Structure formats: C-alpha cells, structure tokens
C-alpha angles and dihedrals in degrees: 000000000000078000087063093042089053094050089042082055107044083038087062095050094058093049091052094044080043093050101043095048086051091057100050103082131179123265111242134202122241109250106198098151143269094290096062128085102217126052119071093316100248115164091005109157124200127187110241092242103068108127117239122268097037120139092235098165142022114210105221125189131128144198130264090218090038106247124153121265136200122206130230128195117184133171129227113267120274088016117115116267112238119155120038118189143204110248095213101037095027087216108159122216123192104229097165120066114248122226110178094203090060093043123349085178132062124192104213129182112211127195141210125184134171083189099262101052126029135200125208128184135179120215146159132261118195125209113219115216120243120181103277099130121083121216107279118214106225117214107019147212098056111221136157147147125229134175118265089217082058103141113243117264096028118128121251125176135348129232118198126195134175138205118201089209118111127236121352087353082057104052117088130202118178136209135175120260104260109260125170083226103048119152109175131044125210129225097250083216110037103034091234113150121214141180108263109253102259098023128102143191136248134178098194088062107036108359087180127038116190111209118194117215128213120204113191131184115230082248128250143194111284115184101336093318139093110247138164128202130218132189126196136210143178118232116188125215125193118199116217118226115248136197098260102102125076119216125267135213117256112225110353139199096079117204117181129179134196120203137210103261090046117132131205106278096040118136116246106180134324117220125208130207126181128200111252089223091076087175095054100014117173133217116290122221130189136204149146124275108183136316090065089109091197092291105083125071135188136200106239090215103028099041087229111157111197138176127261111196140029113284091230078071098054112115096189129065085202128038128185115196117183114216122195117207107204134189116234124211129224087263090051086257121158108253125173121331138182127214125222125176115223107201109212118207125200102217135176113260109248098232100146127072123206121281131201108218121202130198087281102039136289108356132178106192118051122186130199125174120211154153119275121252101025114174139269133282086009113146113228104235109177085076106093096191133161125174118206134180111187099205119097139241113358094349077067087055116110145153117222116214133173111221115204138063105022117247097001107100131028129195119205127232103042096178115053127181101203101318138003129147120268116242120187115198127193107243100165118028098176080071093064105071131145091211086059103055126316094234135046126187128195125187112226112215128199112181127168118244114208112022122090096237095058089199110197148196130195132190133202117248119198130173122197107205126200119204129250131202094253115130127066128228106274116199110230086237124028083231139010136222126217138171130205127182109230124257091035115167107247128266090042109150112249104181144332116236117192123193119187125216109185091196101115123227119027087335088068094056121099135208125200120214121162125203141172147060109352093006093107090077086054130068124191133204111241092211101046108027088234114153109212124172113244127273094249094039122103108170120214119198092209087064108034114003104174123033119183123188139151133265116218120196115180134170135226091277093048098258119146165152145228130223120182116225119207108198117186113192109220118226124240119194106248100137121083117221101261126211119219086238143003106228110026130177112221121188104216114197107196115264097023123084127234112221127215120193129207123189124208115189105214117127100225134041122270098041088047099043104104124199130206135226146160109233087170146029131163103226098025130221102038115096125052119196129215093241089205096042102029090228109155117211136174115252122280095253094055105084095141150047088244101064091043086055091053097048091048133031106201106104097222090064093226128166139191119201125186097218120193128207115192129185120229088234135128114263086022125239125208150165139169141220129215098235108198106203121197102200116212147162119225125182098262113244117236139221131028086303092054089048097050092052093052087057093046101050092092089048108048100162091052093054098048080051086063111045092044081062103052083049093059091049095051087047089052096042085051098046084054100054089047090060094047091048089051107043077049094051092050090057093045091063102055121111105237107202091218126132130276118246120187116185120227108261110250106237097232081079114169125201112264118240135198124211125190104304116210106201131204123217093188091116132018090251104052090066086088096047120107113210127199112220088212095055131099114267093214088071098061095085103024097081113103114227104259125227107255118255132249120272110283133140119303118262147140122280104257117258112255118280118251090235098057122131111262099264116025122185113268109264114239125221113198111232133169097254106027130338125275106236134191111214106216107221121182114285108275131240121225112268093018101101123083120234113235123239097229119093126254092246086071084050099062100035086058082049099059089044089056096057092045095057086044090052100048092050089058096052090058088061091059 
C-alpha cells in the first residue's frame, strides 16, 4: 500500500513538472519585412546621410504568455557601434555617424527577452548611398608637352576622374573653366582634351598654358536636398618650340668709332642675334653684306667687327655696314636670317681734358674783393676768366657748374663747345653778406658731357667782401620786465637792456636813450644800455605802481630800433592800518552787531589786509570781533538785558573796548581805538521794513535815501491813477445819441427788491449805482458800459433770474449824467441777508427817484 502511495506520488510530480515546462514558451521578434520600420530589423536599409541621434527603428517582438519583454542590440567585437536602443520602447537611435563608401553593410545582434528565455538574432542592416563624395581626379598632377605646330582639333591629353557615389551622384561629366583666351576644349564625357578648332599654338608668345578641369557628378539628394558636387584640377601644358621663327638682332641700333690712335685689328663693335625658337634654337652665323668698303671685317661665329686698316687711310668720317645673322641647318645649310645696318664713325680721341685760363695763362684760383649785397643780376666783373678743351666735335663738348652756397651765384654759359669766355652773375644777394662771413669761395666745374672719359677741370672762387653799413641794432626782447621795491635811494639800478648790431666798425656800435611817459624818473647809460632811477627820484607804490616807457638803441648813421620797458614798483609796507577816529561811541542793540574800520594805505595785500582784534575790555569776555570785518557782537550766551546786568553792575551798560587793527605786512604795523559801546534792547521791528532799518542804523543817509526814493514812486503811481480816473470819467459824462433798446421782460418776473444801497460818490457817475454789501468788490468796476436800448416804454430793469450764474456782470442803464447799474450777486439762501437799518420810507423814496430819472432818459431818446 504504502508502495502505490509512493508511485501516485512521484507519478504527480512529473505531470506537474511536464505541464508546467509545456506552458513557458520563448519571446519572438515581428517580422514584417525589410520595408518596415519596426520588427528585428533584417534586411533594414538607411541612407548614409541620416543625422545622429534619429530614432530610425522600433524593435518589435512579444510573449506567448504575455509577459513583458525588453529588447537588446550589440555589435560584433572590435566593429563600430552605431545604433544604441532602448530596452522597454526598442526604439533604435542611430549615435555614430554612416558613410556608405567605408561600409555600406552592418552586422547587427538583436535581442529579445521575457526575463526567463532570450532570443537573439543577428541580421543585416544595409546603408543606402546619398551624394557625399565629390568627383577625384586620378593621376595627378596633370602635365604634358605638346607642339606647338600641333594641328587644331587634335587630342591632346585625358583627364580621369572618379566619384565613389552610386547611381546619378556617381556619374562624372567634365567641362574647361571659362577664359576670354582659351585654346583648347574638353569632351564633356571622356575627359579628352583637345586644341580649340581655329586656334593655334605658339611658344614665342605663351610657351605654357595652364587649363583648368571641371569634374562634375551627375547630382543626388543630400539630406533632403538636391546637390551636385564638382571637383577641379589643373592640367599643364608645355608648348615645344618649333622651326617657324628667324633671329633677331639683339640692341640694335648698333653705333661703333674708331679713334685716332686705333690700330688693324681693333674692335670696332660685336653684334649679337638670337634664334626666335628659344626652345629649339639653331646655330647663328654672321657676315657682311655691303658698305665695308674693304676696311671693315666680321667674325662668322662671334659677330666682331674689326678694322682693317689704319685709321690715317680712311677716306670716310661715317661708315654703314650692313651684317646679315643666319641660321644654319644640321647639313650647314643656309635657314632663315635677318639684316641690321652698324654705322661706324671715325671721331677724334678725347685726350684733353678743359683749362681755365687767367690774364697770364691756365689758372686754377681766381680772387675778386667787393662790397657786400650787390645787386642782383650784377655781373662780377673783376673775374677774367676763359674756359678752353682742345679736342674737337663732341670730345670739346662740356657743362660749367659753380659748386658752393646754393642760389647765390650763377656762371654763364653753362654749355661750351671747345672756348667761351666765363661770366658770373649775382642771383641772390641776400647770400653775399659780410655778417655772415667776410669771405665767400665757390668751386667752378667744367666737365665734358658726352665722352666716356668725362675729363674735368675745376677753379677756386674767392670772394673778398667789405662791410656796409646795412642792419639795424636789434634788441635781444621786444619788451622788458623790472621790479623795484618802493622807497629805493636814487640812482638804484632797475634793469639792463642790450641791442646787437652786427655792422663792424663804428656801425656796429650802439647808443641807448629812453623817452616817454614816466621816463623822466629814469635815467639810462648810452654805452651800456643800464636803467637807473634818477638821482632825485624815490618812487612810492601808493602813489604810481606801474611806469612804461621805450628803449631806444641806434646806431652812428642813425639806424635803430624800440623796445618797450615795463617797471612795477613793488610795494613795501610802510603805512599802519588807521581808525576814523580814535575814540568812537557805538549804540549795540542785542542781537545786532556794531562795525569799526580801519584804512591802511599800502598799495598791495598783504601790507593793506587789516586784521581786527579786542586788547581790552572793561569788563572783559563779552564781546567777540569779526577779525576780517571788524564787526564787533556780544557773546553767544547774552540774549538778553538781564544777563548784561549780571555781568556788569553799572546801570548804563557801557562798555569800552581797546580794539586793535594790524596789517599782514612784513614787519607788521598796527594801532588801536578806544570803542565806547551803549548796550540796549529795543523792541525788534518787523517785517522787511524793520529789517531793513536794523541794517541801516548804522547808514542813515543811505536809508533816508531810500526811503526818499519809495515816496517819489507812490506819488508818481497816484498821480497816474488820477489821470486815468479822470480821462474815464470825462467820457462817462458825455451824452451818446444811440437808441434805446429795452428787453422783453421774461414772465417768471420777480419783484424787485432793494436792499441798503451804499452809494460812492468817488466819481459823478457812481451816485446812481446801487451796490450790494454781500457782492464781490471786484465786480464793481469789471461791467462794460452797454449800448442803450431802443425806445420802448419806460420800466424797471427786471430783477435778476434765479438761475443766473453766481456773479453776473452788473446791468447799465443809460442816464444823462452816468449809467444805473444792478450789481448780480449769488443767489441768495433764505435767512443769509442781512436786513438794512434804514427805514422803508427811505426805500421807497430812493425808489420814485429812480423811475423818474428812468422816465426822463427815455424821453431824451425820443
């Protein structure tokens, strides 16, 4: 029994371990093809050109049992990385950059796992091509030679370019850099270039061309753009020379001499010819055409022409030899030649050089004296000079020159053929002065022009100049500066002035005089130019502080000059500070300060700055003093009679106060002034009035002044007004002949009332105003007069309406003598006015006057 529980048990086990590994199956990938984008990514292609960082794939799998699975994606060891993914999502993001022509596969393994079984799969991911890669020239550089008798059309070299691209992006065409001068053309498909139809080649003109080629791709889609791609190289091409061009002659013209001590055999000039094919040049031969006359000779192979025969035989002063330079071919054969003519003159040998010639034969130092600044243009005629070259035609040719101080001389002629007499002219006079040296030399220079030996001669030229009488004496400032203490003895030395005549002799001496205001207290030496005051003079800055006066320095022909002098004289402090008085009475109020004055007579500060101070005071420490203004104040603490009363015990509150006033000078001057002061208290004034008057009381004079003055301007202003009353009142009072115009009355009438009038006489008009006491003053006068109007029947002017502004302008009734007005007042609350004292008997008597006076002004309208 227990045998058969044991199997049932053990059998049960197995079922459930059977049962269990039947239900757990492997997660599995989508495989919807290689055009989707979600899956395991087999056979998924992506263009090279996608940027980094771009979700390019979803892996895509899921669980039989439902599970959730996360997604793995690894590269084979050692391969680049490229695509990372997220294990939950699968998305697939590209993090290394593609390039098809470095691997246009990628072996990728993908996983799949539900946590217990994983799937992993290894697949291929190709890389599509965009257009990236530019055209590249093979071969390069690109260099070759061609004839330049190379025929047009013909090819002549092949460029080759590749481009590693697929499809349209691959494919290269190729065409020449546009030039104004091109000579060749290039097979946009082959690459062969080729010389341009018409167009030939020479090697004397341009011997290397330089062509640049352009490779272009046949364009593709680059990141989501169109683009085509385009590669450049240079291709050299070297032209041969060819046989096509004859020799020249190199520098021509050609000029040769012969001279009279030339032998046979001399050379008399070597011509030179080149080949004009410099790349393939042939042998040059030389040889005389015609004009040798026999005596002329020429190396075949040099180009030497040489004489023949001595030059006493020649029968000809010019020769002209024609030469002829050949080519010669590789069988000696005569090729292409070129003719130039050498023309041979027979010339005299420059073998002497220029002479100066004196009175007595050749010289080579001449000497003049004169006086200085001649003028100019003035031809120095004390030099005998004459200038000779004893060679002939152009070996007699020379320049004269003078060599020295620039500008000053000239010679004439400056050009001489074989002798001519040598002239020197003044140009700049100025030049020739005796201040600035008493002797002046010049070299003379005669050098030939167009011979190769350029012989010279040169002469000393020396001037010996006498002085005139010709500058002025120039003082060495246009004005001079002294100064002199005051009270100096006479005779003291103020300044020295100096003037320089550079005349020599007694010219050059110089005499001082002064004159002018203020010179007559100076007195100067005529010799030395010293100022000294005179001997009686003893200058006082209080009185003059400043002389000015002029220097004159002139020389033995009367010639001068002027300098101004400018003499301060400095101020010394010999005058003491000096009161008014020397006992003075001050009245002192508290609170406002008394002022002493001192004058020192000095000229100049410091010696005239006084300053103030108290030595005495009985009783002591109670006044203080402004030691700049002199003005003299109780101390700070006394405010009141009471506290002068307890520092002093007389009664009349006097003091006396010894008060000092010192000068800043040096030594210092001083002296003093017994200051009586009455303290009192007065009831201060207020106001600007009372102000003013406390600053006046110590300047009465100034404030009656003042006051004088205000009165005059109130009279004035009064007497105005007056005038303006009266010219208005005249008007007033004129009868106007104008109609009469009487307004409808408005219904909503109210009885007119009168109140008290108060009537002013201040004019002839105002007695028939009727003034209210509650109106506003300021509208008394500020009613215009109003036009009458027209005839009407007769009535009282209607009562205000009771929706009238608050202050109406007064109403006018026209009379004979003035105008009736109603002054408007604000509309008036019940219980406000005030109820007049007169009884109503006067009321109505002012009334009936009123509509008398109405009625008969109307009648004068009528």
């Amino acid at each position: 029994m227990k045998k058969y529980k044991k199997t049932h048990a053990f059998m049960f086990l197995l079922l459930l371990h059977y049962s269990l590994g039947q239900s757990d199956y492997a997660p599995y990938f989508y495989d919807n093809g290689p055009s989707s984008i979600s899956g395991n990514m087999a056979l998924f292609s992506i263009s090279e050109d996608t940027p980094v960082g771009t979700q390019i794939y979803i892996l895509n799998g899921t669980d039989p049992e439902g599970d959730p699975v996360r997604y793995g994606l690894t590269f084979e060891k050692g391969s680049t990385e490229y695509f990372r993914v997220e294990p939950k999502s699968g998305n697939v993001t590209l993090i290394q950059e593609l390039d098809r022509e470095k691997q246009d596969e990628i072996s990728v393994i993908v996983s799949i796992t539900d946590g217990r079984n994983k799937v992993v799969e290894t697949v291929r991911v190709f890389v599509t091509d965009a257009n990236d890669e530019p055209p590249e020239f093979q071969s390069l550089p690109f260099i070759t030679d061609v004839p330049e008798d190379t025929a047009p059309g013909s090819s002549i070299y092949r460029v080759h370019a590749i481009d590693k691209d697929l499809g349209s992006g691959g494919s290269v065409s190729y065409y020449l850099q546009s030039s104004p001068f091109a000579k060749f053309t290039i097979d946009g498909h082959s690459g062969i270039l080729r010389v341009k139809p018409g167009e030939t080649l020479d090697y004397e003109t341009t011997p290397t061309h330089f062509v640049t080629v352009v490779a272009k791709d046949g364009g593709g889609k680059y990141k989501g753009r169109h683009q085509v791609l385009t590669s450049t190289a240079t291709v050299t091409i070297n032209v041969l020379d060819a046989q096509d061009m004859p020799p020249t002659f190199v520098g021509t013209p050609y000029f040769g001499y012969i001279y009279e001590v030339s032998v046979p055999g001399s050379e008399i000039y070597t011509v030179s010819a080149k080949d004009g094919d410099q790349g393939n040049p042939n042998p040059i031969h030389y040889s005389i055409v015609n004009g040798s006359d026999g005596v002329f000779d020429i190396n075949s192979t040099s180009g030497c022409i040489s004489l023949t025969t001595p030059p006493s035989l020649l029968k000809n002063e010019l020769y002209e030899i024609k030469v002829k330079a050949f080519e010669v071919g590789s069988n000696n054969q005569q090729l292409d030649y070129d003719v130039t003519t050498v023309t041979v003159r027979v010339v005299d040998l420059n073998n002497h050089p220029p002479t100066f010639y004196g009175e007595n034969g050749p010289q080579s130092k001449f000497e003049v004296t004169m006086y200085e600044h001649p003028p100019a243009g003035e031809i120095l005629r004390g030099f005998k000079i004459t200038v000779n070259d004893s060679d002939q035609g152009a070996n007699a040719k020379f320049k004269l020159r003078l060599v020295g101080p620039s500008r000053v001389l000239r010679v004439v002629p400056q050009t001489v053929l074989n002798e001519a007499q040598v002239t020197i002219i003044v140009e700049d006079a100025s030049g020739i002065d005796f201040e600035k040296g008493p002797t002046l030399s010049f070299k003379l220079l005669a050098v030939e022009i167009d011979t190769p030996e350029r012989f010279s001669a040169t002469a000393d030229i020396v001037i010996n100049l006498l002085d005139t009488n010709d500058n002025v004496p120039v003082f060495t400032s246009e004005y001079y500066i002294a100064r002199v203490p005051e009270n100096s003895p006479g005779g003291s030395s103020v300044l020295s002035v100096t003037a320089n005549d550079p005349d020599s002799g007694s010219w050059g001496e110089v005499k001082y005089t002064i004159y002018g205001s203020g010179s007559d207290l100076f007195a100067i030496h005529p010799s030395t130019g010293l100022i000294i005051t005179q001997p009686w003079t003893s200058l006082d800055a209080e009185m003059r502080s400043k002389y000015n006066f002029y220097v004159k320095a002139e020389d033995s022909e009367g010639k001068y000059s002027i300098a101004e002098v400018f003499v301060s004289v400095l101020d010394m402090n010999d005058h003491p500070p000096e009161f008014d008085e020397e006992f003075q009475e001050k009245t002192m109020i508290i609170g406002t300060p008394v002022k002493v004055q001192a004058v020192d007579e000095d000229a100049e500060s410091p010696n005239n700055v006084i300053e103030y101070s108290i030595m005495t005071a009985d009783p002591d420490n109670a006044f203080d003093i402004n030691a700049n203004t002199g003005e003299i104040q109780l101390k700070p603490f006394i405010k009141s009679m009471e506290i002068v009363h307890n520092i002093t015990k007389q009664k009349d509150c006097k003091w006396s106060l010894v008060v000092q006033a010192r000068d800043r000078g040096s030594p210092s001057f001083s002296t003093t002034a017994v200051v009586n002061i009455d303290i009192t208290e007065a009831t201060p004034l207020k106001g600007p009035m009372g102000a003013f008057l406390m600053k006046s009381r110590d300047n009465p004079l100034r404030a009656l002044g003042i006051v004088t003055f205000i009165i005059l301007v109130l009279v004035g202003v009064t007497v105005m007004i007056s005038t303006v009353m009266y010219m208005r009142n005249s008007k007033s009072n004129r009868i106007m002949p104008v109609r009469r115009i009487i307004k409808k009355r408005p219904r909503d009438q109210q009885t007119w009332k009168f109140k008290i009038p108060v009537i002013k006489l201040s004019s002839p008009a105002e007695k028939f105003l009727i003034s209210d006491p509650e109106s506003n003053p300021l509208q008394e006068t500020s009613s215009p007069r109003l036009k009458p109007p027209p005839p009407t029947a007769p009535c009282l002017p209607p009562p205000p309406p009771s929706s009238s502004r608050a202050i109406e302008r007064p109403r006018a009734v026209p009379t004979i003598s003035g105008a009736l007005a109603s002054k408007g007042s604000k509309k008036a609350k019940p219980g406000r006015r005030k109820e007049g004292n007169i009884s109503s008997a006067l009321v109505s008597e002012l009334k009936m006057k009123l509509e008398q006076k109405i009625n008969e002004n109307n009648q004068g309208y009528y």
